[in-house]
Coordinates of C-alpha atoms and ligand atoms in Angstrom, one line a residue:
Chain A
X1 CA 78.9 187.5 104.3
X2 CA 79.5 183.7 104.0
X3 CA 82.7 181.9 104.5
X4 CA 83.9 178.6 105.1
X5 CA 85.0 178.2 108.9
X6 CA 88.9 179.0 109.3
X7 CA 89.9 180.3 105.7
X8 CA 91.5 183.4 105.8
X9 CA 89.7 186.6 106.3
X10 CA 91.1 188.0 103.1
X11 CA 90.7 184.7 101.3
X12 CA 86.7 185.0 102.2
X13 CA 86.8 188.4 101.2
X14 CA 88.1 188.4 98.0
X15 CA 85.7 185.4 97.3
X16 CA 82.4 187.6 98.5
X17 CA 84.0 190.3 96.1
X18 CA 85.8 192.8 98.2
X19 CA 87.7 194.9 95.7
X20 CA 89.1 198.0 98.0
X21 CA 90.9 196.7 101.7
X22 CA 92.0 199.7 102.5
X23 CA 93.6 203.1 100.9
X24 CA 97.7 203.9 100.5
X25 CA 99.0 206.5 102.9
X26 CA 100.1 209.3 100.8
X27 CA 98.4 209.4 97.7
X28 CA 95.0 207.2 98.8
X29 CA 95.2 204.6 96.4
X30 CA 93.3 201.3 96.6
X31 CA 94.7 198.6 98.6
X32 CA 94.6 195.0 98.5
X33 CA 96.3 191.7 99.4
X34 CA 98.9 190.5 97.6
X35 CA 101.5 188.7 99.1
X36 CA 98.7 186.0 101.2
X37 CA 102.2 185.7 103.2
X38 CA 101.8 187.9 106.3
X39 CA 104.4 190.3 104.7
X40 CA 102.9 193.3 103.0
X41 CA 100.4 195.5 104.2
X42 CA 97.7 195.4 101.3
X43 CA 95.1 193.3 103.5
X44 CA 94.9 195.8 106.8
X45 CA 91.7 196.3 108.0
X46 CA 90.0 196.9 111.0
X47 CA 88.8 193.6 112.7
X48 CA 86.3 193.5 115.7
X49 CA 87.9 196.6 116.8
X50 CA 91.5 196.6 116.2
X51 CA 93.1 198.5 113.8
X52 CA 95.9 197.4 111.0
X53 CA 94.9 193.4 111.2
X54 CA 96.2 191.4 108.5
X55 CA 93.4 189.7 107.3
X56 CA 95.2 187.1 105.3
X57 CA 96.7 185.2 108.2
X58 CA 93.4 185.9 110.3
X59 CA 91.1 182.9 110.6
X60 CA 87.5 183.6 110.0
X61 CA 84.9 183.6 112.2
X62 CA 81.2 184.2 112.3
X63 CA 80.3 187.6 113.5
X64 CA 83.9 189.1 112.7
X65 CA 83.4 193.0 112.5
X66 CA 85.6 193.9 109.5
X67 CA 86.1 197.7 108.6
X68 CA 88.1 199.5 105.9
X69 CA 90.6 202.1 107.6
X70 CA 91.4 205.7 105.8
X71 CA 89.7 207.6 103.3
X72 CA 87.1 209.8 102.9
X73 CA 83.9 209.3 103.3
X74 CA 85.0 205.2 103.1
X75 CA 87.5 203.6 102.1
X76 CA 86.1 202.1 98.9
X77 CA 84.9 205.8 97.5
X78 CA 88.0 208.5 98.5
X79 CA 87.6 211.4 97.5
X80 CA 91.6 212.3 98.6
X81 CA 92.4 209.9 95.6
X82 CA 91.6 213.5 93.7
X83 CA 95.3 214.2 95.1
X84 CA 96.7 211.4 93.1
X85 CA 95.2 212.0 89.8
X86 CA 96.4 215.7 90.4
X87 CA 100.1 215.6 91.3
X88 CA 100.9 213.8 88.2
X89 CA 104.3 212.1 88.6
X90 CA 103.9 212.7 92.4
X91 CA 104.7 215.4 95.7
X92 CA 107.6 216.2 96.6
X93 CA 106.5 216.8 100.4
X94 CA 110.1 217.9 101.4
X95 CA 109.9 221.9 100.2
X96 CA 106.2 222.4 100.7
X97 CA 104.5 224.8 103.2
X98 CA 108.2 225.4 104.3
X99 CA 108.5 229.0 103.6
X100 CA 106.7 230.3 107.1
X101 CA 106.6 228.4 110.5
X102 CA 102.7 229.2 110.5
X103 CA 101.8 227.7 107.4
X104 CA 104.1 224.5 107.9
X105 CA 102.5 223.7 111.4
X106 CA 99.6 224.3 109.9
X107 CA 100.2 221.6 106.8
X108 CA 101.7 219.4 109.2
X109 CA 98.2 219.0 110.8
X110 CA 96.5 218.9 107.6
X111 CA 98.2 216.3 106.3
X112 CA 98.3 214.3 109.7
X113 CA 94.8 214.1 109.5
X114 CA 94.8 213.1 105.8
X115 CA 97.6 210.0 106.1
X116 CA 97.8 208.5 109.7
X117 CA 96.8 205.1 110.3
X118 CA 93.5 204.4 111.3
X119 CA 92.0 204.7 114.3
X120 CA 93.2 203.3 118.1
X121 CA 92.2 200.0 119.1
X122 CA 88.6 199.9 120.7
X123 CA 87.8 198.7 124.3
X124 CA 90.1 197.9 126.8
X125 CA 93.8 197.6 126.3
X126 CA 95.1 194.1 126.0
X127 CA 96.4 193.0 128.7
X128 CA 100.5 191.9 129.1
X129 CA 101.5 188.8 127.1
X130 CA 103.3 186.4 130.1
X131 CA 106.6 185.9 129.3
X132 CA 108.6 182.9 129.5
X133 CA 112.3 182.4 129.6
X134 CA 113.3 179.3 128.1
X135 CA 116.9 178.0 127.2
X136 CA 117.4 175.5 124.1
X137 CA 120.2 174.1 122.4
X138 CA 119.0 174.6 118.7
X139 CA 116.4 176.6 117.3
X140 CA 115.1 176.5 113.8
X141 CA 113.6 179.3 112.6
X142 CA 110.7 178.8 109.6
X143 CA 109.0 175.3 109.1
X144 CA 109.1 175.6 105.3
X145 CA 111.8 172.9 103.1
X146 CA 114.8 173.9 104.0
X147 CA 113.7 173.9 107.9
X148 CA 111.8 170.9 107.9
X149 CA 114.8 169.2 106.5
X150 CA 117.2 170.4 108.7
X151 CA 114.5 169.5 111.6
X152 CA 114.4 166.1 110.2
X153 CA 118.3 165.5 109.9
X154 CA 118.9 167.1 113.4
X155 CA 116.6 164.4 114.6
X156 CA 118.6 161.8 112.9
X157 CA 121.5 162.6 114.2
X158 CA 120.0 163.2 117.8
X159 CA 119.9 166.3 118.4
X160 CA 117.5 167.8 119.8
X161 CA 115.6 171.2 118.0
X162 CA 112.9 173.5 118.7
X163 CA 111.7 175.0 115.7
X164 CA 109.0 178.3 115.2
X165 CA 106.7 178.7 112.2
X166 CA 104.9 182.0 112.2
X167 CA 102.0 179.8 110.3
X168 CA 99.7 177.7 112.0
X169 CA 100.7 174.6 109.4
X170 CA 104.3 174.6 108.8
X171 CA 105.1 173.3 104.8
X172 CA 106.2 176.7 103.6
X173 CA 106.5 176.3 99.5
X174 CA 105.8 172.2 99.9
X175 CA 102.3 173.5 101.0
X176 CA 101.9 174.8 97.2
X177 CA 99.7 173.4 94.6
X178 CA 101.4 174.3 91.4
X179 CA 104.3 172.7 93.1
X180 CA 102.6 169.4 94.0
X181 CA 102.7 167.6 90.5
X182 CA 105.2 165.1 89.7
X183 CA 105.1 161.4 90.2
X184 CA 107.7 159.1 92.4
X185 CA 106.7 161.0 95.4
X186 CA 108.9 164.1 93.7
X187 CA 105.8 166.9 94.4
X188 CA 105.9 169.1 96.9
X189 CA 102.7 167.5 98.9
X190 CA 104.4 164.0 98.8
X191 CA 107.3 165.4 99.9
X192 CA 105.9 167.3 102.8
X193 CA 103.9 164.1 103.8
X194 CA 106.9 161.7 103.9
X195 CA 109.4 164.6 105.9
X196 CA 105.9 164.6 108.5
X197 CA 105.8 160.6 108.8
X198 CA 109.7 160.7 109.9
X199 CA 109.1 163.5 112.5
X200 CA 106.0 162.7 113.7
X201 CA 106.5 162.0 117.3
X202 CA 109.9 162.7 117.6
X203 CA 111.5 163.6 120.9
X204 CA 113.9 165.5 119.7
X205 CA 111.8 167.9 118.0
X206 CA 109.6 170.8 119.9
X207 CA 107.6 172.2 116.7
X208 CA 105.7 174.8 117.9
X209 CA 103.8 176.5 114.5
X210 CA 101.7 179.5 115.5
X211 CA 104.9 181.4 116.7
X212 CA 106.5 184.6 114.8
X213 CA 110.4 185.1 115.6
X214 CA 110.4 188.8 115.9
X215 CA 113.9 189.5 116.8
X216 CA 118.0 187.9 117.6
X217 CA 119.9 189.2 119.6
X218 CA 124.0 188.6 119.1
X219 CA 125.8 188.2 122.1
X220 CA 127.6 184.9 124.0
X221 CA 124.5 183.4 124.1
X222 CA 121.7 183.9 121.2
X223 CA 118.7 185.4 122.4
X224 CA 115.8 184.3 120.2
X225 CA 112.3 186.9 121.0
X226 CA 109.2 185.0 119.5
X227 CA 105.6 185.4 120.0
X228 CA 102.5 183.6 120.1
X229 CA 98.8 184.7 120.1
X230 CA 99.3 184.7 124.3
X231 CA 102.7 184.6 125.2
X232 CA 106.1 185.7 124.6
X233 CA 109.2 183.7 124.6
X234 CA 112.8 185.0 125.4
X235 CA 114.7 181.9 124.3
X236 CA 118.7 181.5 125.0
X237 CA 119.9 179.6 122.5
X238 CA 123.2 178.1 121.7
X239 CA 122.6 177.6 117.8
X240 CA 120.2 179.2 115.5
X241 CA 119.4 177.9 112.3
X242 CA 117.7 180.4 110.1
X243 CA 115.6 178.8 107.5
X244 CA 113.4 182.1 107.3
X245 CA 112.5 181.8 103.4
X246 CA 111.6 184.9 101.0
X247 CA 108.8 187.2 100.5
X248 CA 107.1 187.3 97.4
X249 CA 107.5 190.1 95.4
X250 CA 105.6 191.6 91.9
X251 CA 107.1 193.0 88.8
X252 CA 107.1 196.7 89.2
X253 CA 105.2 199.1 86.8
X254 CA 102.6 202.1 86.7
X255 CA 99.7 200.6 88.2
X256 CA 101.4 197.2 89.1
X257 CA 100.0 198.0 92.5
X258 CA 96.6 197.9 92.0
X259 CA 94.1 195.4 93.5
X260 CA 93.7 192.3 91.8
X261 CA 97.8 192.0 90.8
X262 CA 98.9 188.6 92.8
X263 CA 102.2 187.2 93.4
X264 CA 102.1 183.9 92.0
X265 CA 102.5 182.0 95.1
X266 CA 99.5 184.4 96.7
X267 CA 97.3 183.7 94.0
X268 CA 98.5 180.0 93.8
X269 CA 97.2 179.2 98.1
X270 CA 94.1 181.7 96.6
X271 CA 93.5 179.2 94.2
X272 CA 94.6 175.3 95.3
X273 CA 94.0 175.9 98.8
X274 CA 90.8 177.8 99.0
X275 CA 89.3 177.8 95.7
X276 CA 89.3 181.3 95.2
X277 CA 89.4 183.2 92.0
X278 CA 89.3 186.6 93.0
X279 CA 88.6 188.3 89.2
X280 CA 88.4 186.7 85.5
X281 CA 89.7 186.5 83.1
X282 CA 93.5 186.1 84.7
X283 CA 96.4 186.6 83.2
X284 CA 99.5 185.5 83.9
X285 CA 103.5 186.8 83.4
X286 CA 106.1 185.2 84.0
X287 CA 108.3 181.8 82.3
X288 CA 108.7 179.4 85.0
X289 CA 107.4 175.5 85.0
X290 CA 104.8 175.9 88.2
X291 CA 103.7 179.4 86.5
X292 CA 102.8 177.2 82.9
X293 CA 101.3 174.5 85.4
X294 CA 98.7 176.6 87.1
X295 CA 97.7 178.1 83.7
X296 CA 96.7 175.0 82.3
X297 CA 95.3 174.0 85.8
X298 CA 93.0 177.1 85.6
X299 CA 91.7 176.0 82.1
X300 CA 90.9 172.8 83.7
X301 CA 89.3 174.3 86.2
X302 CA 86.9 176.3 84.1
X303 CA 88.4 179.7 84.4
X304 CA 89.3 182.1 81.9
X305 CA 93.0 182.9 81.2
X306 CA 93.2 185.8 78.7
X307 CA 96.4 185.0 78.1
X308 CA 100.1 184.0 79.5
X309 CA 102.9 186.7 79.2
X310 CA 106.1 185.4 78.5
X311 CA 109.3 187.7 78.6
X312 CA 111.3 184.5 77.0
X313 CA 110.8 184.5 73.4
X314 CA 110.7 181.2 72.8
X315 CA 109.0 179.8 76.6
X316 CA 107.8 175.9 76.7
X317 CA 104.6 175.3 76.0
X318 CA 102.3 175.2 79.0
X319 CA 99.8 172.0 79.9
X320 CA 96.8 173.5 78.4
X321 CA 98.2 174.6 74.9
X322 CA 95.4 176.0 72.8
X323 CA 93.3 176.9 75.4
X324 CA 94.3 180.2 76.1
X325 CA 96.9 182.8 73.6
X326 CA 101.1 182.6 75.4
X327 CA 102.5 185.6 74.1
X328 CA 106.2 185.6 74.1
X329 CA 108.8 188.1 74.1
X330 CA 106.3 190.7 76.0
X331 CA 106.5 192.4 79.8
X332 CA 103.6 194.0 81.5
X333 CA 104.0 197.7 81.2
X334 CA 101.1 199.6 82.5
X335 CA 97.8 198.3 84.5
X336 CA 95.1 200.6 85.0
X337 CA 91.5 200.4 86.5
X338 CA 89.2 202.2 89.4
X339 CA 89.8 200.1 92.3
X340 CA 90.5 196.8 91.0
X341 CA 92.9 195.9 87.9
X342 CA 90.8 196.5 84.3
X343 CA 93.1 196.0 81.7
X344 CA 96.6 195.1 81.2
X345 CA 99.0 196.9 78.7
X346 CA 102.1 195.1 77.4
X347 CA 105.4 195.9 75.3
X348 CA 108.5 194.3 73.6
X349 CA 110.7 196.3 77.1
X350 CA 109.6 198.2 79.8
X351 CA 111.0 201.3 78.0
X352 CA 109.0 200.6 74.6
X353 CA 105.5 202.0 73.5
X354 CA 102.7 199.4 74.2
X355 CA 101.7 196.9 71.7
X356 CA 99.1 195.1 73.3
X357 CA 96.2 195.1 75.4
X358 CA 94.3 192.7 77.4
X359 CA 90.6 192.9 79.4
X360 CA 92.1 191.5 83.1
X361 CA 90.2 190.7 85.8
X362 CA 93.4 189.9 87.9
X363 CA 97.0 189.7 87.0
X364 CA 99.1 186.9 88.6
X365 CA 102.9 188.3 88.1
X366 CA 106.0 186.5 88.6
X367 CA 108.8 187.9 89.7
X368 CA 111.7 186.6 92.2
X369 CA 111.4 186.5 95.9
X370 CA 113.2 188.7 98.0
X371 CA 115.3 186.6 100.7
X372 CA 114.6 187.3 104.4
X373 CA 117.8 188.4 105.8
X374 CA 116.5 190.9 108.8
X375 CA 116.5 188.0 111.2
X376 CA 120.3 187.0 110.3
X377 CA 121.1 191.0 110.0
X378 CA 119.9 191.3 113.7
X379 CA 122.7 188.5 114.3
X380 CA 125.5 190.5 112.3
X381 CA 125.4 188.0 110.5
X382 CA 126.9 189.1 106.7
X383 CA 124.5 190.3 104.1
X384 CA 125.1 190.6 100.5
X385 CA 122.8 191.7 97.5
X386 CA 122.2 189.5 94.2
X387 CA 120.3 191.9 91.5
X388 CA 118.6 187.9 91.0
X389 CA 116.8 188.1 94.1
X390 CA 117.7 190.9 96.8
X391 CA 119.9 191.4 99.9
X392 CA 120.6 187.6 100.8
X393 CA 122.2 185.7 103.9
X394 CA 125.6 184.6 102.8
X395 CA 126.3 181.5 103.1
X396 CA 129.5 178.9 102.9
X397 CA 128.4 174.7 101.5
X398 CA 127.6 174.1 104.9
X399 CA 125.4 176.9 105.8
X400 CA 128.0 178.6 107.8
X401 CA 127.1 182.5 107.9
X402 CA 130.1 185.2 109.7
X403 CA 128.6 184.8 113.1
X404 CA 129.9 181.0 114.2
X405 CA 126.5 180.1 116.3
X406 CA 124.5 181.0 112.9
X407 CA 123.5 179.1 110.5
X408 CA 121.4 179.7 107.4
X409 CA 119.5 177.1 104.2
X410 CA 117.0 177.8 101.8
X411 CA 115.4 180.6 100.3
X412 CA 116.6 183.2 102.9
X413 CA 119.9 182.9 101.5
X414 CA 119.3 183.5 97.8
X415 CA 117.1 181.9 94.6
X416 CA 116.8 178.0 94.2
X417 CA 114.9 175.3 93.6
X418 CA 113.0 173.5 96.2
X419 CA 115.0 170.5 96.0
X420 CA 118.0 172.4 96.9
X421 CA 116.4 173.8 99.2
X422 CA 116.0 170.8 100.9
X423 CA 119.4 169.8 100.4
X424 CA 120.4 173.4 101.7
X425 CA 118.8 172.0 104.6
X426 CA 120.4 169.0 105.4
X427 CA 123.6 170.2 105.1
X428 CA 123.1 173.4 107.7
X429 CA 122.0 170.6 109.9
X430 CA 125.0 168.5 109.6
X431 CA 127.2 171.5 109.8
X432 CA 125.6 172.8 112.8
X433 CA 125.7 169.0 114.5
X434 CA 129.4 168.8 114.0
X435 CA 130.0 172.2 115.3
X436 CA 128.6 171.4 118.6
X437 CA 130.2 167.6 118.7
X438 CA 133.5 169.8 118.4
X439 CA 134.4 168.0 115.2
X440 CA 134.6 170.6 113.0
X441 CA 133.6 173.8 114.9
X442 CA 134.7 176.9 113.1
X443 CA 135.6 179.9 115.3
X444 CA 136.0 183.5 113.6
Chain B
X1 CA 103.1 208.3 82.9
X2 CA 101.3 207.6 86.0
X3 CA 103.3 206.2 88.8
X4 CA 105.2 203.4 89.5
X5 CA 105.0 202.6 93.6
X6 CA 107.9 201.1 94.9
X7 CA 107.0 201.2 98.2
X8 CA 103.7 200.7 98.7
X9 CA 103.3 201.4 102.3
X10 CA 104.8 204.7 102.3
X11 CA 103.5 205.5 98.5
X12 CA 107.3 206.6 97.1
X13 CA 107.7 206.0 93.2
X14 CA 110.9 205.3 91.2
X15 CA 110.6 209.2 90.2
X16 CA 110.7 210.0 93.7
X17 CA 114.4 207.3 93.9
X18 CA 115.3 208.9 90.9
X19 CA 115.2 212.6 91.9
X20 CA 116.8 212.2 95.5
X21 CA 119.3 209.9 93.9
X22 CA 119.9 213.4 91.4
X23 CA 120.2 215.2 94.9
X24 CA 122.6 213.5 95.7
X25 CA 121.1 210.3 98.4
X26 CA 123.4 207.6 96.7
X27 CA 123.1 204.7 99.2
X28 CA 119.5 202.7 100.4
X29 CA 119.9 204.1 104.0
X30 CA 120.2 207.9 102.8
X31 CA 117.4 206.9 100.4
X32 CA 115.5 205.7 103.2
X33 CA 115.8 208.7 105.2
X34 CA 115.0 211.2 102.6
X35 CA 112.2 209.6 100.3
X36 CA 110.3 207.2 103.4
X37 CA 111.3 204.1 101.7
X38 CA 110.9 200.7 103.4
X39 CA 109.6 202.9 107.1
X40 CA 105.8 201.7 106.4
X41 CA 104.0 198.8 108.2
X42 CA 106.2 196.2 105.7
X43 CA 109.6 197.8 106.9
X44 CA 111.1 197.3 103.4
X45 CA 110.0 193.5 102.7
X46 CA 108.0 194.6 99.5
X47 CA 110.5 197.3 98.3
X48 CA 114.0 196.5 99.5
X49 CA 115.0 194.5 96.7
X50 CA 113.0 196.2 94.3
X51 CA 115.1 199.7 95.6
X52 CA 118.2 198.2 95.3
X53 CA 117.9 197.3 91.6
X54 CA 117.2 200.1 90.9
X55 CA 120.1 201.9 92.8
X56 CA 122.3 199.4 91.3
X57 CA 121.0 200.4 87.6
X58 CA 121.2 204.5 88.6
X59 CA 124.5 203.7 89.3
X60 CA 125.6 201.7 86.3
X61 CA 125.2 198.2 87.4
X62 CA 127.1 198.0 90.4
X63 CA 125.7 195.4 92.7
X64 CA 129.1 195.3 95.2
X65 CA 128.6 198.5 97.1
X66 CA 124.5 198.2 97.6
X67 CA 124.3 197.8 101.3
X68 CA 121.0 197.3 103.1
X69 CA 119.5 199.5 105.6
X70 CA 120.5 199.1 109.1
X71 CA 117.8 196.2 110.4
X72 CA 116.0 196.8 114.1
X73 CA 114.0 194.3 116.1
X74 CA 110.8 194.1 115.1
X75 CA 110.2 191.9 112.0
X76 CA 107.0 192.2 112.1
X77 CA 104.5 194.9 114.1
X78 CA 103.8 193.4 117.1
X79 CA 101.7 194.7 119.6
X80 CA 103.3 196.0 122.5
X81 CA 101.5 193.6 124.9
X82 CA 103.7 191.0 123.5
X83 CA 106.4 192.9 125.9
X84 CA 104.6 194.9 128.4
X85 CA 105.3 192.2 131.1
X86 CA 109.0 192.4 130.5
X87 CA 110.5 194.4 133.0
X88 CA 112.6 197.5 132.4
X89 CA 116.4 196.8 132.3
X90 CA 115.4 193.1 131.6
X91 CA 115.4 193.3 128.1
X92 CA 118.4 192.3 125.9
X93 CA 120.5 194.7 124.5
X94 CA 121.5 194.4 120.7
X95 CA 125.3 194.8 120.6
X96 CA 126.4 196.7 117.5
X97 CA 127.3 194.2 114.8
Ligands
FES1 S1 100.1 190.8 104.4 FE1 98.2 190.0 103.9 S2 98.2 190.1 101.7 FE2 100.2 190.7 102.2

């Protein structure tokens, strides 16, 4: 299978026409990426040998061994996905084969057989990651706006930071094309280059991308676990500044988690960074400026858009007017197809009949990110929940969170724009600065 | 009607939130427990917003008292070479928050 050297695996796969990554636990339905974030679990495969590998943050490389993991006889024909077109609205697993010890012992290793997940690792075991002990004033976890900001203000101010990025370029949304419009240096790729000119080779900042935070742990010093591809760090840590950002998220509805359905900022890397289109004609749902944007940068592009679905019933008209129908006032109610999205049904409300149908070849749905509070949760830090976006970090104007050596910006803490997000992060920064200058420490 | 997946990793649909909400599981964790939700590979990022909508709307809009579930070390699946090398007794211990 070709691919160009260090894409990701599920980027090169998509592009050679990989429909089905891997079947769903319970009811064997197809699987596929779409979050391109690191986050779900649509893109596990088997890759030289090792089992559950997300293939979307997985560099490609020639001879990779890639295999599909569950379902019988393969993962891309399943014949156990007879047991989702049979049980209708579903199992209820809780009251069956209960009525005799023999028969539920004997279920029990039925259907462990049936789910499970995949087989264990080939060769020998890996050997231990060393781990290092390291002890830092302030670390910055996520390179995306709102951290890069609060890197770049910390350094200002002369403090020193050591920040982790799970990815192996930090940039976060600034890394996004749809994003990346807009003149006087306002895009996103203008303003990622400028925040990189003022902290390239700063001493005060240790940027180490490559590296996944994995757990906090509260206590009179913060104890920060991260790892990389071949070590682990313990890091003591007198500040943390959570800048961890969201997770991209779908619209829900029957069949909205099919193959070939995209989170808008999945399909958006998919598409500006790696020039891949993985099904036409696309359609899009969703109201937001970027959303309109990539539409009419598709059309330019060449691709088909079948249309743009609009719950607004009057949305702005997008960049490529003409070129493709906008249908307002409509929601995506049902998607169906084998292994891969087919067609797209849509209605006035999710609880009204269908009044329209479109031929799809992959659906890019917007809907808002959920925040990423674990980290912050793992601190005690307080959590709320916003019906906008999810369960959220809560934050005061100066990034404050309940637990005094916290502090949170950007996305993780609820919906924004990316220039507040920036902003979000230079005011963390500041906060956190004076609270260790003394000035205006906060103690509760 | 086919189905409409919440969770993904786990396969548990909106009927399935529906009828153990009916049962009586009227917060995420007891959810959790009794449908599978958000214990797949993801650990909840895909569906734990998604879920709590939708508890908020079975319960007639209130967003106040939607907790989330208790949240453990790991974020992500990590192998368990990543830690092998630190010693028992060594490791930190999560005080209850
Ligand atoms: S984790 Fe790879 S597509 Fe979501």
């Amino acid at each position: 299978m070709p691919a160009r050297a260090g894409e990701p695996l599920a980027a090169a796969l998509l592009a050679a026409g990989v429909q089905v990554f891997g079947r769903s636990l319970k009811y064997h339905r197809p699987r596929g990426p779409y979050c391109l974030q690191g986050h779900c679990s649509g893109c596990l495969m088997r890759v030289d040998g090792i089992p559950n590998v997300r293939t979307c943050q997985t560099a490609v490389r020639a001879g990779m061994v890639v295999e599909r993991q569950r379902g019988w006889p393969s993962a891309s024909f399943d014949a156990f996905r007879a047991l989702d077109w049979l049980s209708g609205q579903g199992i209820d697993h809780h009251s069956m084969f209960t009525s005799s010890a023999a028969t539920n012992r004997l279920a029990a290793r039925f259907v462990r057989r049936l789910s499970g997940f995949g087989e264990l690792p080939a060769g020998e075991p890996r050997p231990p990651a060393p781990v290092e002990r390291w002890q830092r004033q302030v670390v910055v976890v996520g390179g995306g706006a709102a951290g890069l900001q609060a890197a770049r203000e910390l350094h200002r101010r002369g403090v020193r930071s050591t920040l982790f990025e799970r990815q192996e370029v930090a940039g976060g949304r600034l890394l996004d094309g749809s994003d990346s419009a807009g003149g006087d240096g306002q895009g996103s790729w203008a303003r990622l280059a400028e925040l990189h000119r003022q902290l390239e080779g700063s001493e005060n900042l240790e940027l180490l991308p490559g590296t996944t935070v994995v757990a906090v742990y509260p206590g009179d010093r913060l104890q920060v676990v991260a790892v990389q591809e071949r070590r682990t760090l313990v890091v003591e840590a007198e500040r943390l500044l959570l800048a961890c950002g969201d997770y991209e998220q779908v619209r829900l509805f029957e069949g909205s988690d099919l193959p070939g359905v995209f989170a808008v900022r999945a399909f958006d890397r998919l598409f500006y960074l790696h020039g891949v289109i993985p099904g036409e004609p696309v359609v899009l749902c969703g109201d937001s400026p970027r959303l309109l944007r990539l539409a009419g940068d598709l059309v330019a592009a060449g691709v088909e858009v079948a249309a743009l679905v609009s719950g607004a019933t009057r949305p702005p008209l997008p960049a490529g007017e003409g070129a493709f129908p906008l249908v307002p006032g409509r929601l995506p109610v049902r998607a169906s197809g084998g292994r891969w999205i087919e067609r797209l049904e849509i209605a006035p409300a999710p609880s009204e009949p269908a009044d329209g149908l479109f031929d799809c070849g992959c659906l890019v749905s917007e809907y808002p990110p959920a925040p990423a509070y674990e980290l912050a949760h793992h601190a005690g830090c307080r959590v709320d929940f916003d019906s906008a976006c999810g369960f959220r970090v809560v934050v005061d104007d100066g990034g404050r969170t309940s637990n005094a050596a916290v502090f949170a910006a950007g996305h993780c803490t609820g919906a924004m724009s990316l220039e507040q997000a920036l902003e979000a992060g230079r005011r963390a920064a500041t906060g956190m600065a004076e609270s260790l200058s003394g000035g205006s420490g906060r103690e509760d | 009607m086919g189905k409409v997946i919440v969770c993904r990793c786990e396969d548990v649909t909106l009927e399935d939130l529906r009828q153990a909400f009916a049962a009586g599981h009227r917060d995420l964790e007891s959810l959790k427990r009794f449908t599978g939700l958000s214990t797949g590979f993801c650990q909840g990022k895909c569906c734990a917003a998604h879920a709590g909508r939708f508890l908020a709307e079975l319960r007639g809009g209130d967003d106040m008292v939607c907790d989330p579930t208790r949240t453990r070390p790991l974020l992500h699946p990590t192998p368990a070479a990543c830690f092998a090398a630190i010693a028992s007794g060594e490791a930190p211990d999560q005080e209850d928050a």
